[in-house]
Coordinates of C-alpha atoms in Angstrom, one line a residue:
X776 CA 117.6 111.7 80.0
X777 CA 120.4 110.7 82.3
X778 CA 120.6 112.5 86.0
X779 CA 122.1 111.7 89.1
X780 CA 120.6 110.5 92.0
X781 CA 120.9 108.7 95.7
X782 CA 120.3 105.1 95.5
X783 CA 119.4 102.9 98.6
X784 CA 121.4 100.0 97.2
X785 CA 121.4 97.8 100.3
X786 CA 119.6 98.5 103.8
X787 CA 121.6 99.3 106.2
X788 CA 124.7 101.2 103.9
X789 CA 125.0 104.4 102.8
X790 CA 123.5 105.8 99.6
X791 CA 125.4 105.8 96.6
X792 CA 125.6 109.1 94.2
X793 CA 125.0 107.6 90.6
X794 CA 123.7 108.6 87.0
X795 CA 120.7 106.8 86.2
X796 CA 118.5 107.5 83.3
X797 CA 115.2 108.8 83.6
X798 CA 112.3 108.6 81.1
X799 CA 109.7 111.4 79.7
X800 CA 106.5 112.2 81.8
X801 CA 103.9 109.6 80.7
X802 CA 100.0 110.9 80.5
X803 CA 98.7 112.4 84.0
X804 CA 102.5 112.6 85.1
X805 CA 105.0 115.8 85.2
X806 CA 108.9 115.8 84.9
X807 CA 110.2 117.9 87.6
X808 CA 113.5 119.5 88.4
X809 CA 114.4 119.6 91.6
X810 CA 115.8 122.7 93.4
X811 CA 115.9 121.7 97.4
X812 CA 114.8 118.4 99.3
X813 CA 114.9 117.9 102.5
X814 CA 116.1 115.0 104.3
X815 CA 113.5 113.3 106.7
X816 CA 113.9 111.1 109.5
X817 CA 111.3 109.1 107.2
X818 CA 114.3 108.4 104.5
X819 CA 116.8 107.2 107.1
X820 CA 114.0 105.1 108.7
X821 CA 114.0 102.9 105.3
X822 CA 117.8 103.2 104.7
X823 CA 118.0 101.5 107.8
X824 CA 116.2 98.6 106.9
X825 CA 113.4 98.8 109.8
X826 CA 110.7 100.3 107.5
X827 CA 108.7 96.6 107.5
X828 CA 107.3 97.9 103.5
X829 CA 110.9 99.5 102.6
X830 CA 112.7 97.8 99.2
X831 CA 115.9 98.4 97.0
X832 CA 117.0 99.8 94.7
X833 CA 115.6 102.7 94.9
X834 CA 115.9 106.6 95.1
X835 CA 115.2 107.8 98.0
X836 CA 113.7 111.4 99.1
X837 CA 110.5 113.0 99.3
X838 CA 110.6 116.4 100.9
X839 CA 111.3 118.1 97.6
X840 CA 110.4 121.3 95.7
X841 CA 111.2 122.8 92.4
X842 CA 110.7 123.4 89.1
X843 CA 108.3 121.9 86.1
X844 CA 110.1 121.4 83.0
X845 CA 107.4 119.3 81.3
X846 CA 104.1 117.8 81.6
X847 CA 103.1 114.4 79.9
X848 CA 99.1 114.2 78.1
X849 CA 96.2 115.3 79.4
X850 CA 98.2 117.2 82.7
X851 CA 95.8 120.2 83.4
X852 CA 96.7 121.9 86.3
X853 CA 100.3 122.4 85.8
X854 CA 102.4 124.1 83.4
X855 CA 106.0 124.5 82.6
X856 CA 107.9 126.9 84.9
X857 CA 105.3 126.3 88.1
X858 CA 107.0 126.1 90.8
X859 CA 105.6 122.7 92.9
X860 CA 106.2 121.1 96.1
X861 CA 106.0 117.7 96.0
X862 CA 103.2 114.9 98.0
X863 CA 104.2 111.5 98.8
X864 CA 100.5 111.5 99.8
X865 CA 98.9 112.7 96.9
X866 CA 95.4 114.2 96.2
X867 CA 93.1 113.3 92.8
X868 CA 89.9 115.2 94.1
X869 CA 87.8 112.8 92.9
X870 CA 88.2 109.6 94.9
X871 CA 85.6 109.1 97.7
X872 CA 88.7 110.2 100.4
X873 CA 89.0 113.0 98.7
X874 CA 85.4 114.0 98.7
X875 CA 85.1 113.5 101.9
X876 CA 86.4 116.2 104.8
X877 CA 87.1 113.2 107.4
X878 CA 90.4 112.0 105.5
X879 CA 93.2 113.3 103.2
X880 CA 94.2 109.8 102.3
X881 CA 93.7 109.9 98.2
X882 CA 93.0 105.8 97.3
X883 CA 93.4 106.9 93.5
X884 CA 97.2 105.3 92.9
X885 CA 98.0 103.9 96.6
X886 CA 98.0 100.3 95.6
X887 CA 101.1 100.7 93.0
X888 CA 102.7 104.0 94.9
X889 CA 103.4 101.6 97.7
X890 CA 104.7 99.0 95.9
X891 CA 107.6 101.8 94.3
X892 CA 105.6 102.1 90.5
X893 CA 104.2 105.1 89.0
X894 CA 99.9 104.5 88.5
X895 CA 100.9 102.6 85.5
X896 CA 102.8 100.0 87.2
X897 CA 106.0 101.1 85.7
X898 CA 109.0 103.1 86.5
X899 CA 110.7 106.0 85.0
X900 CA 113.8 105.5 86.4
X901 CA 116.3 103.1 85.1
X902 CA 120.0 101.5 85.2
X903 CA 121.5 99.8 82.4
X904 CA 118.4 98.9 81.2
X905 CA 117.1 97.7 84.7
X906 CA 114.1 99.0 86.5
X907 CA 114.4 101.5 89.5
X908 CA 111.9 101.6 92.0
X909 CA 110.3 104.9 92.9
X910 CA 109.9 106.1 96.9
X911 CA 106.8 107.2 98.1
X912 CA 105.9 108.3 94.7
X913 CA 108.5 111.0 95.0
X914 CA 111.8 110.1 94.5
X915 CA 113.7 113.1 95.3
X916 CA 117.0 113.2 95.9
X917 CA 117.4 113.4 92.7
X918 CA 118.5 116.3 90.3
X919 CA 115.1 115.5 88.1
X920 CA 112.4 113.2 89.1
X921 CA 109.1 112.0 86.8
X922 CA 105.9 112.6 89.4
X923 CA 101.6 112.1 88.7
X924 CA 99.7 115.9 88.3
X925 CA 97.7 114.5 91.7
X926 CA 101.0 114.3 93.9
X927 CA 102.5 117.8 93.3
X928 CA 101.2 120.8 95.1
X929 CA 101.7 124.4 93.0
X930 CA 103.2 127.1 95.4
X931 CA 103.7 130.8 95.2
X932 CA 106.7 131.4 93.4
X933 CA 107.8 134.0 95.5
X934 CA 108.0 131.0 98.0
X935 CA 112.2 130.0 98.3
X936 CA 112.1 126.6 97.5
X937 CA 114.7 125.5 100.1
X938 CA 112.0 126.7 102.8
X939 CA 108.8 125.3 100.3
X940 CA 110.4 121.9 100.6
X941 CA 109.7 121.5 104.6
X942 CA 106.2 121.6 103.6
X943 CA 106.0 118.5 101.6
X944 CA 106.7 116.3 104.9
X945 CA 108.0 117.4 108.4
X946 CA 106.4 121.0 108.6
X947 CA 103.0 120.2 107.3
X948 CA 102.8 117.0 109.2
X949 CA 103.4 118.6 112.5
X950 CA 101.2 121.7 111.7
X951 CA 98.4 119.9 110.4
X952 CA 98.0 117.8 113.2
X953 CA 97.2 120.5 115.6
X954 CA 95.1 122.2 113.0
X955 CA 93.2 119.7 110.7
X956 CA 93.4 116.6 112.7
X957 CA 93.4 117.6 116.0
X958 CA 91.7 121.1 115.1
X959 CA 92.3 122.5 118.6
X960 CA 90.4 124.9 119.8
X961 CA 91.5 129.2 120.8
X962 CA 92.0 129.4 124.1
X963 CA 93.0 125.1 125.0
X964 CA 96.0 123.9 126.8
X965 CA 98.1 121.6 124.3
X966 CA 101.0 119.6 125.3
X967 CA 103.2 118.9 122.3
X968 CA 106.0 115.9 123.0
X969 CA 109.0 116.0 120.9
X970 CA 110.2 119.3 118.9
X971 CA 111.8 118.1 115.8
X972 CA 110.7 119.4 112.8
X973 CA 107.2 117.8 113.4
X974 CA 106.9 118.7 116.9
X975 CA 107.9 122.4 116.1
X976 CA 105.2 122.4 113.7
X977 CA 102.7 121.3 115.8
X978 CA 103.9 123.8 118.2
X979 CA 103.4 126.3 115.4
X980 CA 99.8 124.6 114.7
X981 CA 98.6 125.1 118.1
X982 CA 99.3 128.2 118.3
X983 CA 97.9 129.5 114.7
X984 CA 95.0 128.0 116.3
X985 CA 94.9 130.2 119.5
X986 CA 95.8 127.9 122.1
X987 CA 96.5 129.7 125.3
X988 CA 98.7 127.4 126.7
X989 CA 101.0 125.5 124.7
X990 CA 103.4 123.0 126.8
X991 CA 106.8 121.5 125.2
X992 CA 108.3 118.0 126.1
X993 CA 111.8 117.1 124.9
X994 CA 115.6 116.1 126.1
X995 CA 117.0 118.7 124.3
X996 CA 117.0 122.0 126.1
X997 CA 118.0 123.8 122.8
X998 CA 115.2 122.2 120.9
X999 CA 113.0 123.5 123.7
X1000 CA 114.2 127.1 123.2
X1001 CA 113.5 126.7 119.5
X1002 CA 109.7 125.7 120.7
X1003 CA 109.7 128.6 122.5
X1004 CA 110.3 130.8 119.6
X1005 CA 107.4 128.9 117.5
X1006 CA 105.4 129.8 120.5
X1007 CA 105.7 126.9 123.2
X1008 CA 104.4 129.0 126.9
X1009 CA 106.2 126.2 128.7
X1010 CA 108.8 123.9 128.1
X1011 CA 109.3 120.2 130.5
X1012 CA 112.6 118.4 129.8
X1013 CA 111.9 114.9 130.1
X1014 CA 112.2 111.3 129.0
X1015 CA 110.3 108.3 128.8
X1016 CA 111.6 106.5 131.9
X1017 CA 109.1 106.9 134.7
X1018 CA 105.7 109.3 135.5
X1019 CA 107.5 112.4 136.2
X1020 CA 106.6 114.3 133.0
X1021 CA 102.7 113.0 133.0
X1022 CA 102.6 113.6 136.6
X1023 CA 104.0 117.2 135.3
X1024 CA 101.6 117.5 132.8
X1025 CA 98.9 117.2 135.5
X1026 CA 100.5 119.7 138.1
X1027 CA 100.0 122.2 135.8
X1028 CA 96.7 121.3 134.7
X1029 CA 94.9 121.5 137.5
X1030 CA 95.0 117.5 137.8
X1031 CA 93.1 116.5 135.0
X1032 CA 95.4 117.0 131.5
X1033 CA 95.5 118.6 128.9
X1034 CA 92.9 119.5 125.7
X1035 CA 94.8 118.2 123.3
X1036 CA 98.4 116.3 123.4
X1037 CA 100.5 115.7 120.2
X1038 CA 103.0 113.0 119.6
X1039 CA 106.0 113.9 117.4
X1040 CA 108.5 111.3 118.3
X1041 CA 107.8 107.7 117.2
X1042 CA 108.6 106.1 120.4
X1043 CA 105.8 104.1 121.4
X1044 CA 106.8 104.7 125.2
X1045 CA 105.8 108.5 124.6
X1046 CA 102.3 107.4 122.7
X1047 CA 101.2 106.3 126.2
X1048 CA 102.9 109.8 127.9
X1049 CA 100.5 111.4 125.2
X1050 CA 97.4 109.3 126.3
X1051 CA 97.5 109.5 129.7
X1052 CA 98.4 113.7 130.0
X1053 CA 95.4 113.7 128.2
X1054 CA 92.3 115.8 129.6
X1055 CA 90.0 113.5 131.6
X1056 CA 86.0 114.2 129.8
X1057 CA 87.7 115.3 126.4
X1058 CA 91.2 115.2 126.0
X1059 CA 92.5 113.8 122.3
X1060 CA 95.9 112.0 121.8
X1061 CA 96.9 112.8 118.3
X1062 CA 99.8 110.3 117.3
X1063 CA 102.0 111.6 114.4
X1064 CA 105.5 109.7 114.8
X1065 CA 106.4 106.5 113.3
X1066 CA 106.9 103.4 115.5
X1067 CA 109.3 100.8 114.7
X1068 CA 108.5 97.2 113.4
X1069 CA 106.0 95.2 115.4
X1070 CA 106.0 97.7 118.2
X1071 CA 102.9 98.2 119.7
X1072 CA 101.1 101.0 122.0
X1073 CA 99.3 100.1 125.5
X1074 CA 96.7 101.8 126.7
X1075 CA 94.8 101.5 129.9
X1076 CA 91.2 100.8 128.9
X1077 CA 90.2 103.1 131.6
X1078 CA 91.7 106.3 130.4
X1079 CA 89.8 106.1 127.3
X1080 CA 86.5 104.9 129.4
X1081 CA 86.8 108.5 131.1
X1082 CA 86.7 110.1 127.9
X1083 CA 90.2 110.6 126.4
X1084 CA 90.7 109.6 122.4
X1085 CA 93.2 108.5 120.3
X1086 CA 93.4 109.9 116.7
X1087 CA 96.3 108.9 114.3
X1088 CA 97.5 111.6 111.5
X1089 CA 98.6 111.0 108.1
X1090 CA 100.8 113.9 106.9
X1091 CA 99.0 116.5 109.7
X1092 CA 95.3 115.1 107.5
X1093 CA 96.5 117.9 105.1
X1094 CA 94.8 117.7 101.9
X1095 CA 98.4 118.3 99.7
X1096 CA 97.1 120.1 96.4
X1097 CA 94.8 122.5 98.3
X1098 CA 96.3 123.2 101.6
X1099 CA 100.0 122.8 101.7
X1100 CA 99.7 126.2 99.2
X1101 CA 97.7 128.0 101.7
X1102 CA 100.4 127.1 104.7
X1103 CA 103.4 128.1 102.1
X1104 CA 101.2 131.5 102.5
X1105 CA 100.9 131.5 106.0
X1106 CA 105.3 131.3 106.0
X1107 CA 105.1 134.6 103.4
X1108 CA 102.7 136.1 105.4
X1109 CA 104.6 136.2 108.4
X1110 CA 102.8 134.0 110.4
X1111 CA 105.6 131.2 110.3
X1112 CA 109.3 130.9 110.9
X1113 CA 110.6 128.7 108.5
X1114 CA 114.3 130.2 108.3
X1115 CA 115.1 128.6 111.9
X1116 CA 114.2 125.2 110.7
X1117 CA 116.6 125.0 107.9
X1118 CA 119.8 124.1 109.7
X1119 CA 122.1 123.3 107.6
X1120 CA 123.1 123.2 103.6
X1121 CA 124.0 119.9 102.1
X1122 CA 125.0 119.3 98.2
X1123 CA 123.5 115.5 96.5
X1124 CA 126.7 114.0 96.8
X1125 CA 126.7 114.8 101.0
X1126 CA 123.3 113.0 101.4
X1127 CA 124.8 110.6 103.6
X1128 CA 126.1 113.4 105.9
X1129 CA 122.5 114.5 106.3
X1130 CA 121.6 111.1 107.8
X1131 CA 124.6 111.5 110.3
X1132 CA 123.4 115.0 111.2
X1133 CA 119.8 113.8 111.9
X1134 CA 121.4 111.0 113.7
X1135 CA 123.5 113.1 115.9
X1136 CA 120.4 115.6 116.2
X1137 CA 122.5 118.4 114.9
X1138 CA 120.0 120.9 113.7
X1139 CA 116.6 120.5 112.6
X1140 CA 116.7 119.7 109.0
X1141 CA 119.5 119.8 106.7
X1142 CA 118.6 120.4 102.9
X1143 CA 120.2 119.2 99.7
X1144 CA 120.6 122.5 97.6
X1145 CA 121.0 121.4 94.0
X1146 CA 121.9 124.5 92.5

């Protein structure tokens, strides 16, 4: 079939809006029409040509939801007319990852995800003839995209899809971290640095979690008044220049830190600001953002000597197929506020305009509405 879709044709340049042609579902895989994607500072990240395992061509996108309209052999689980958010970081059930409760990192079809190929090896998207490499497995901003069963999560249909979509990245990442990596505990004092879309979720997290005191870091005092309303107690505006937010941090904790600190920025400076606010005895650093190229995080040897950890998280350590549907229930129970994430509205062809927003830090997280 032929679509349109964004294509990274060169790092470093904008996407370019294009009809490509895109082939059936092949066995284990699903063809899946997309109705809303969001676009992640993840996207941009490779656009930019930083991402040191990035490549072009290739269709970016991978905070999608939507619609199946057909599923290749042997596809049990879904059925034409589910409605499905999609996983870059999918989940077979049947891998020794996925067995185990320590990890939600599914081995089953890393190897060729991460070289841009569906489990086969192949692609389903083409030009003239030419192979077009998939992103992340996902490939979403895209009116249609071909996807395997394991990397698509089936939702509540009563679930909007523009608001279904955060949860295939940003939302789940950052409350995942504070509930299934970190897994705070009721009544802890948390410290969350950056409030993005991650960092709001982790906000969110810690406080679906009980914690009784749940501490804010960013520049941005309207970001910080957005943490507030996903349940931030306090709020510190502050960089990464100097001591004066760990210092803070250990004002107002008595002068030994705090249960649990989450990172949500990617700025390797703010890793440490993480680690060292951390409770002396117990306190766990959970790093979620993305550091650049090379970059590396230092650590005082002593700090962890005393007790504090260091935890990494992959997508929040949310197991997609089973527990991105349960927090899609959580937002139509009530118990999140999605709406004030969704900033602004974007068609395909403005895709570009959503990196400039995100760029700018005009909103939260603008999503491509396909109609």
């Amino acid at each position: 079939m032929r679509m349109r879709a964004a294509v990274l044709e060169e790092f470093g340049q904008p996407l370019v809006v294009q009809e490509l042609d895109l082939a059936e579902p092949a066995a284990g895989e699903v063809l899946l029409r997309l109705v809303a994607c969001g676009v992640c500072h993840t996207d941009m990240y490779t656009a930019s040509g930083v991402d040191p395992s990035g490549y072009a061509p290739t269709v970016l996108g991978h905070e999608g939801a939507g619609v199946v309209e057909a599923v290749g052999e042997g596809v049990g689980s879904l059925a034409v007319g589910d409605h499905v958010v999609t996983l870059f970081s999918p989940q077979c059930r049947e891998c020794v990852h996925c067995l185990s409760p320590k990890t939600n990192i599914c081995l089953a079809i890393r190897d060729q995800q991460g070289k841009g190929y569906l489990p086969d090896g192949t692609t389903r998207l083409s030009r003239d003839g030419e192979p077009i490499r998939h992103f992340m497995g996902t490939s979403t901003f895209a009116e249609y995209t071909v996807m395997p069963e394991i990397a698509l999560a089936k939702v509540s249909p009563e679930a909007p899809l523009d608001r279904a979509c955060l949860f295939a990245c940003g939302l789940s990442t950052g409350l995942g971290a504070a509930m299934f990596t970190a897994k705070v505990e009721a009544g802890s004092t948390c410290v969350v640095f950056g409030a993005g879309m991650v960092g709001l979720g982790a906000v969110a997290g810690c406080r679906l979690q009980g914690a009784e005191r749940i501490v804010c870091v960013d520049l941005s005092d309207e970001r910080l008044e957005m943490a507030r309303h996903q349940g931030a107690t306090d709020t510190l505006v502050g960089g990464v220049g100097g001591d004066g937010v760990v210092q803070a941090i250990l004002d107002m904790t008595g002068g030994f830190g705090a249960d649990y600190t989450i990172e949500a920025t990617g700025n390797v400076a703010v890793m440490r600001q993480a680690v060292e606010s951390a409770r002396m005895g117990w306190g766990l650093a959970t790093m979620c953002g993305v550091a650049g190229k090379g970059e590396t995080l230092d650590i005082v040897p002593r700090l962890l000597i005393t007790g504090r950890r260091v935890a990494g998280s992959s997508f929040g350590g949310v197991k997609g197929r089973d527990q991105v549907p349960q927090l899609v229930q959580r937002y139509l129970d009530g118990d999140i506020d999605v709406d004030a994430f969704l900033s602004h509205r974007i068609t395909l062809d403005e895709v570009n305009t959503g990196f400039e927003l995100m760029e700018a830090q005009d909103g939260i997280r603008s999503v491509i509405d396909f109609g």
